[in-house]
Amino acid sequence: MQPSRTLLLNQRFLLFLTTLLVLSVLLSTAAVARSGGHPFSFYAHQQQQQPQQQQQQTPLSTNPNPNPQLPPQPGPPEYKYFHEAGPTYELTHYDARYFRGPIPYDAHRAVLTDLIRAYLTTFSRDLHLETWLAHGTLLGWWWNGQTLPWDYDIDAQVSGATLSVLADRHNGSLHEYRFENPTTGARETRVYLLDVNPFATAAVGRGEGQNVIDARWVDVGTGMFVDITGLVERDPERRPGVVSCKNHHVYKSGQLFPLRETEFEGVAAMVPWGFDGILVEEYGAKSMVVTEWEGHRWDPNAGEWVKINEAKTEGVL
Ligand SMILES: *[C@@H]1O[C@H](CO)[C@@H](O)[C@H](O)[C@H]1NC(C)=O
């Protein structure tokens, strides 16, 4: 009686030890996956939600994936997600769903000003997410902290990590923004939609080029929008610290960070640390010198771009 009972106890003890061992292996694997978080990687973030599934499929696999940066899963076949109002230069600046006719030159500035103010304050104050000015919007900031008057859209960038937060938690959300009508002085409200492209985090590359914009902040009253692109470290093994969007804009993370706190259109904004180098790379040194551009002339006294000839440029924009 006695020896077999001891044996049974020993077996139970062994089973207990094995369970402990299995548990500790599982826990440390999960910890490694979690510590793989990186601001420019959305794969590490995606993986956090899947470890249980993977472990069920291959319990104590002999080949637990040592690299937390899983290659992305092939997504659904690609189709163009965002639809603009039309193919002409003017119509590509409106979301087809909310387009109610082109906004005349004299009115579009006010729409874009509210658009970017609402975007910047919602991101920093409500969502606590980091975003910074890019492309033509960054150039406008460099000249006088305002949108270039011949620009019909706004460009901003986010990190890959922020992009996955947008996709997971904020896609389809509507945001109200109250402002004072400059002519009537009345308090008015505009509503904006945060729309995240389903291909934003599914594909690493440019694909067929139909989905280079990862997300949009759309004014549902006019269809005008902020284009949001995510900068991701696409080849961490061979090109660490090099990030890019899907449209081949490439940056070293030292060019971007730390971001500089500044103002744009009268609200708090962020710009890349090396904004001048970025602007010269993208638009050439002339973009910071030439004072006549797209039918506008720089007025150094007013610190503004003014339209040269109303009659001549009307319609061209
Ligand atoms: C965002 O929401 C739209 C509308 O429901 C959907 O079509 C799209 O796939 C969503 N994007 C992501 C990243 O889930």
Coordinates of C-alpha atoms and ligand atoms in Angstrom, one line a residue:
M1 CA 0.0 0.0 0.0
Q2 CA 2.5 2.5 1.2
P3 CA 5.0 2.4 -1.7
S4 CA 2.3 2.6 -4.5
R5 CA 0.8 5.6 -2.7
T6 CA 4.2 7.3 -2.6
L7 CA 4.5 6.6 -6.3
L8 CA 1.1 8.2 -6.9
L9 CA 2.1 11.2 -5.0
N10 CA 5.3 11.4 -6.9
Q11 CA 3.5 11.3 -10.1
R12 CA 1.2 14.1 -9.0
F13 CA 4.1 16.1 -8.0
L14 CA 5.8 15.5 -11.3
L15 CA 2.6 16.5 -13.1
F16 CA 2.5 19.7 -11.0
L17 CA 6.1 20.5 -11.8
T18 CA 5.5 20.0 -15.5
T19 CA 2.5 22.3 -15.3
L20 CA 4.6 24.9 -13.6
L21 CA 7.3 24.6 -16.3
V22 CA 4.7 24.9 -19.1
L23 CA 3.1 27.9 -17.5
S24 CA 6.4 29.7 -17.0
V25 CA 7.4 29.1 -20.6
L26 CA 4.1 30.4 -21.8
L27 CA 4.4 33.5 -19.5
S28 CA 7.9 34.3 -20.7
T29 CA 6.9 34.0 -24.3
A30 CA 4.0 36.4 -23.7
A31 CA 6.4 38.8 -22.0
V32 CA 8.8 38.8 -24.9
A33 CA 6.0 39.5 -27.3
R34 CA 4.9 42.4 -25.2
S35 CA 8.3 43.9 -24.8
G36 CA 8.6 43.9 -28.6
G37 CA 6.5 47.1 -28.7
H38 CA 8.0 49.7 -30.8
P39 CA 6.6 53.1 -31.9
F40 CA 7.1 52.4 -35.6
S41 CA 5.8 48.8 -35.6
F42 CA 2.2 47.8 -35.7
Y43 CA 3.0 44.1 -36.0
A44 CA 4.1 43.9 -32.4
H45 CA 0.9 45.6 -31.4
Q46 CA -1.2 43.3 -33.5
Q47 CA 0.5 40.3 -32.0
Q48 CA -0.5 41.1 -28.4
Q49 CA -4.0 40.2 -29.3
Q50 CA -3.2 36.9 -30.8
P51 CA -0.8 34.9 -28.5
Q52 CA -3.6 32.8 -27.0
Q53 CA -4.8 31.7 -30.4
Q54 CA -1.3 30.8 -31.6
Q55 CA -0.5 28.9 -28.5
Q56 CA -3.7 26.8 -28.8
Q57 CA -2.9 25.9 -32.3
T58 CA 0.7 24.8 -31.5
P59 CA 1.0 24.2 -27.8
L60 CA 4.6 24.4 -26.7
S61 CA 5.7 24.4 -30.3
T62 CA 9.3 23.4 -30.9
N63 CA 9.7 26.6 -32.8
P64 CA 8.1 29.4 -30.8
N65 CA 8.6 32.5 -33.1
P66 CA 11.6 34.2 -31.7
N67 CA 10.9 37.4 -33.5
P68 CA 8.0 39.4 -32.2
Q69 CA 7.9 41.4 -35.5
L70 CA 5.8 38.8 -37.3
P71 CA 5.5 39.4 -41.1
P72 CA 2.0 40.8 -41.8
Q73 CA -0.7 38.4 -42.8
P74 CA -1.7 38.7 -46.4
G75 CA -4.9 40.8 -46.3
P76 CA -7.9 40.7 -48.5
P77 CA -7.5 41.5 -52.2
E78 CA -6.7 45.2 -52.6
Y79 CA -9.4 47.6 -53.8
K80 CA -9.3 51.4 -53.6
Y81 CA -10.7 52.4 -50.2
F82 CA -11.0 56.2 -50.2
H83 CA -13.1 57.7 -53.0
E84 CA -12.7 61.3 -54.1
A85 CA -15.4 63.4 -55.7
G86 CA -13.8 63.2 -59.2
P87 CA -10.7 62.8 -61.2
T88 CA -9.8 66.4 -61.8
Y89 CA -7.3 68.2 -59.6
E90 CA -10.0 70.2 -57.9
L91 CA -12.3 67.3 -57.2
T92 CA -9.6 65.0 -55.8
H93 CA -9.7 67.2 -52.7
Y94 CA -13.2 66.1 -51.6
D95 CA -14.5 62.8 -50.2
A96 CA -17.1 61.6 -52.6
R97 CA -19.6 60.7 -49.8
Y98 CA -19.7 64.3 -48.4
F99 CA -19.1 66.3 -51.5
R100 CA -21.7 69.1 -52.0
G101 CA -20.0 71.0 -54.7
P102 CA -16.6 72.7 -55.0
I103 CA -15.8 75.3 -52.4
P104 CA -14.8 78.6 -54.0
Y105 CA -11.3 80.0 -53.5
D106 CA -12.5 82.7 -51.1
A107 CA -14.3 80.2 -48.8
H108 CA -11.9 77.3 -48.8
R109 CA -9.4 78.8 -46.4
A110 CA -11.9 79.0 -43.6
V111 CA -13.0 75.4 -44.1
L112 CA -9.3 74.2 -44.1
T113 CA -8.5 76.3 -41.0
D114 CA -11.4 74.7 -39.0
L115 CA -10.4 71.3 -40.4
I116 CA -6.8 71.5 -39.2
R117 CA -7.7 73.2 -35.9
A118 CA -10.2 70.5 -35.1
Y119 CA -7.8 67.7 -36.2
L120 CA -4.9 69.0 -34.1
T121 CA -6.9 69.7 -30.9
T122 CA -8.9 66.5 -31.1
F123 CA -5.7 64.5 -31.4
S124 CA -3.8 66.1 -28.6
R125 CA -6.6 67.0 -26.2
D126 CA -9.1 64.2 -26.6
L127 CA -7.3 61.2 -28.1
H128 CA -3.9 61.9 -26.6
L129 CA -2.2 60.8 -29.9
E130 CA 0.8 62.3 -31.5
T131 CA 0.7 63.7 -35.0
W132 CA 2.8 66.2 -36.9
L133 CA 2.5 68.4 -40.0
A134 CA 3.9 67.1 -43.3
H135 CA 4.4 68.0 -47.0
G136 CA 2.7 71.2 -48.2
T137 CA 1.2 71.8 -44.8
L138 CA 4.7 71.8 -43.2
L139 CA 5.9 74.2 -45.9
G140 CA 2.9 76.5 -45.1
W141 CA 3.9 76.3 -41.4
W142 CA 7.5 77.3 -42.3
W143 CA 6.4 80.4 -44.2
N144 CA 3.9 81.8 -41.7
G145 CA 2.2 79.1 -39.6
Q146 CA -0.7 78.9 -42.0
T147 CA -2.1 76.8 -44.8
L148 CA -0.7 77.8 -48.2
P149 CA -3.6 79.6 -49.9
W150 CA -3.3 77.5 -53.1
D151 CA -3.4 74.2 -51.1
Y152 CA -6.7 72.4 -51.0
D153 CA -5.8 69.6 -48.6
I154 CA -3.9 69.2 -45.4
D155 CA -1.2 66.6 -44.7
A156 CA -0.3 65.1 -41.4
Q157 CA 1.8 62.1 -40.3
V158 CA 1.6 59.6 -37.4
S159 CA 3.8 56.7 -36.2
G160 CA 2.9 53.2 -37.1
A161 CA 1.9 52.6 -33.4
T162 CA -0.5 55.5 -33.5
L163 CA -1.9 54.3 -36.8
S164 CA -2.8 50.9 -35.2
V165 CA -4.5 52.7 -32.3
L166 CA -6.5 54.7 -34.8
A167 CA -7.5 51.5 -36.6
D168 CA -8.3 49.5 -33.5
R169 CA -10.1 52.1 -31.4
H170 CA -11.1 55.2 -33.3
N171 CA -12.1 54.1 -36.8
G172 CA -15.5 55.5 -37.8
S173 CA -15.6 57.9 -34.9
L174 CA -17.3 61.3 -35.3
H175 CA -15.9 64.4 -33.6
E176 CA -17.6 67.7 -33.0
Y177 CA -15.7 70.9 -33.1
R178 CA -17.2 74.2 -32.0
F179 CA -16.0 77.4 -33.5
E180 CA -17.0 81.0 -33.9
N181 CA -18.2 82.0 -37.4
P182 CA -15.8 84.9 -38.4
T183 CA -18.5 86.8 -40.2
T184 CA -21.5 86.4 -38.0
G185 CA -19.8 85.7 -34.7
A186 CA -22.2 82.9 -34.0
R187 CA -21.1 79.7 -32.4
E188 CA -21.3 76.9 -34.9
T189 CA -20.4 73.2 -34.9
R190 CA -18.6 71.2 -37.5
V191 CA -18.5 67.4 -37.5
Y192 CA -15.5 65.3 -38.6
L193 CA -15.2 61.6 -39.4
L194 CA -12.0 59.7 -38.6
D195 CA -11.8 57.1 -41.3
V196 CA -9.1 54.5 -41.3
N197 CA -8.1 52.6 -44.5
P198 CA -8.5 48.8 -44.0
F199 CA -5.2 48.5 -45.9
A200 CA -3.4 50.8 -43.5
T201 CA -1.9 48.1 -41.4
A202 CA -2.5 45.0 -43.6
A203 CA 0.1 45.6 -46.3
V204 CA 3.7 46.6 -45.8
G205 CA 4.3 48.0 -49.2
R206 CA 2.8 50.4 -51.6
G207 CA 0.7 47.6 -53.2
E208 CA -0.9 49.0 -56.4
G209 CA -0.6 52.5 -55.1
Q210 CA -4.4 52.8 -54.5
N211 CA -4.2 53.0 -50.8
V212 CA -1.2 55.2 -50.0
I213 CA -3.3 57.3 -47.7
D214 CA -3.7 55.4 -44.4
A215 CA -6.5 57.5 -42.8
R216 CA -8.5 60.6 -43.3
W217 CA -10.0 63.3 -41.1
V218 CA -13.1 64.3 -43.2
D219 CA -15.3 67.4 -42.7
V220 CA -18.7 65.7 -43.2
G221 CA -20.2 69.1 -44.1
T222 CA -18.0 69.7 -47.2
G223 CA -16.0 66.5 -47.9
M224 CA -12.6 68.3 -47.4
F225 CA -10.0 66.3 -45.5
V226 CA -6.7 65.9 -43.8
D227 CA -4.6 63.1 -45.3
I228 CA -3.0 61.0 -42.6
T229 CA -0.1 58.7 -43.3
G230 CA 1.7 56.4 -41.0
L231 CA 5.5 56.2 -40.9
V232 CA 6.7 52.6 -40.3
E233 CA 10.1 51.0 -40.0
R234 CA 9.6 48.6 -42.9
D235 CA 12.9 46.8 -42.8
P236 CA 14.1 46.8 -39.2
E237 CA 16.8 44.2 -39.9
R238 CA 18.6 45.9 -42.7
R239 CA 17.5 49.5 -42.3
P240 CA 16.9 50.2 -38.6
G241 CA 15.7 53.6 -37.7
V242 CA 14.5 54.3 -41.3
V243 CA 10.8 54.9 -41.6
S244 CA 8.6 55.6 -44.5
C245 CA 5.0 55.9 -45.6
K246 CA 3.5 53.9 -48.4
N247 CA 4.2 56.7 -50.9
H248 CA 8.0 56.4 -50.7
H249 CA 8.6 59.3 -48.4
V250 CA 11.6 58.1 -46.4
Y251 CA 12.9 59.6 -43.2
K252 CA 15.6 58.7 -40.6
S253 CA 13.8 58.8 -37.2
G254 CA 16.4 61.4 -36.0
Q255 CA 15.0 63.7 -38.7
L256 CA 11.6 63.5 -37.1
F257 CA 12.2 63.1 -33.3
P258 CA 12.1 64.8 -30.9
L259 CA 9.1 66.6 -32.4
R260 CA 9.1 70.4 -32.0
E261 CA 6.1 72.0 -30.3
T262 CA 4.8 75.0 -32.2
E263 CA 1.6 76.5 -33.5
F264 CA -0.3 76.2 -36.7
E265 CA -3.4 78.2 -37.7
G266 CA -3.5 79.5 -34.1
V267 CA -3.5 76.1 -32.3
A268 CA -0.8 73.9 -30.7
A269 CA 0.9 71.7 -33.3
M270 CA 4.0 69.6 -33.8
V271 CA 6.6 69.6 -36.6
P272 CA 9.6 67.3 -37.2
W273 CA 12.9 68.1 -35.5
G274 CA 14.7 68.5 -38.9
F275 CA 11.9 70.3 -40.7
D276 CA 14.2 72.3 -42.9
G277 CA 16.1 69.3 -44.2
I278 CA 12.8 67.5 -44.9
L279 CA 11.5 70.5 -46.8
V280 CA 14.6 70.9 -48.9
E281 CA 14.6 67.2 -49.7
E282 CA 10.9 67.2 -50.7
Y283 CA 10.6 70.6 -52.5
G284 CA 14.1 71.8 -53.1
A285 CA 15.8 74.8 -51.5
K286 CA 13.9 77.1 -53.8
S287 CA 10.6 76.4 -51.9
M288 CA 12.0 78.4 -49.0
V289 CA 13.2 81.3 -51.1
V290 CA 11.0 81.8 -54.1
T291 CA 8.3 84.4 -53.4
E292 CA 6.0 83.9 -56.3
W293 CA 4.2 80.6 -56.4
E294 CA 1.0 79.2 -57.9
G295 CA -0.4 82.7 -58.7
H296 CA 0.5 84.1 -55.3
R297 CA 3.2 86.5 -54.1
W298 CA 4.8 86.6 -50.7
D299 CA 4.1 89.9 -48.9
P300 CA 6.9 90.3 -46.4
N301 CA 5.2 93.1 -44.6
A302 CA 1.9 91.3 -44.0
G303 CA 3.7 88.0 -43.6
E304 CA 1.2 86.4 -46.0
W305 CA 0.8 84.9 -49.5
V306 CA -1.5 87.1 -51.5
K307 CA -3.2 86.3 -54.7
I308 CA -1.6 88.1 -57.7
N309 CA -4.4 88.4 -60.1
E310 CA -7.9 87.3 -59.2
A311 CA -9.1 87.1 -62.7
K312 CA -6.1 85.2 -64.0
T313 CA -5.9 82.5 -61.4
E314 CA -9.6 82.0 -60.7
G315 CA -10.6 78.6 -61.9
V316 CA -7.0 77.4 -62.3
L317 CA -7.1 76.3 -58.6
Ligands
LIG1 C1 -13.1 51.5 -40.8 O1 -14.5 51.5 -40.9 C2 -15.0 51.3 -42.2 C3 -16.5 51.5 -42.1 O2 -17.0 50.6 -41.2 C4 -14.6 49.9 -42.7 O3 -15.0 49.8 -44.1 C5 -13.0 49.9 -42.7 O4 -12.6 48.6 -43.1 C6 -12.5 50.1 -41.3 N1 -11.1 50.2 -41.3 C7 -10.3 49.4 -40.5 C8 -8.9 49.7 -40.4 O5 -10.8 48.6 -39.8

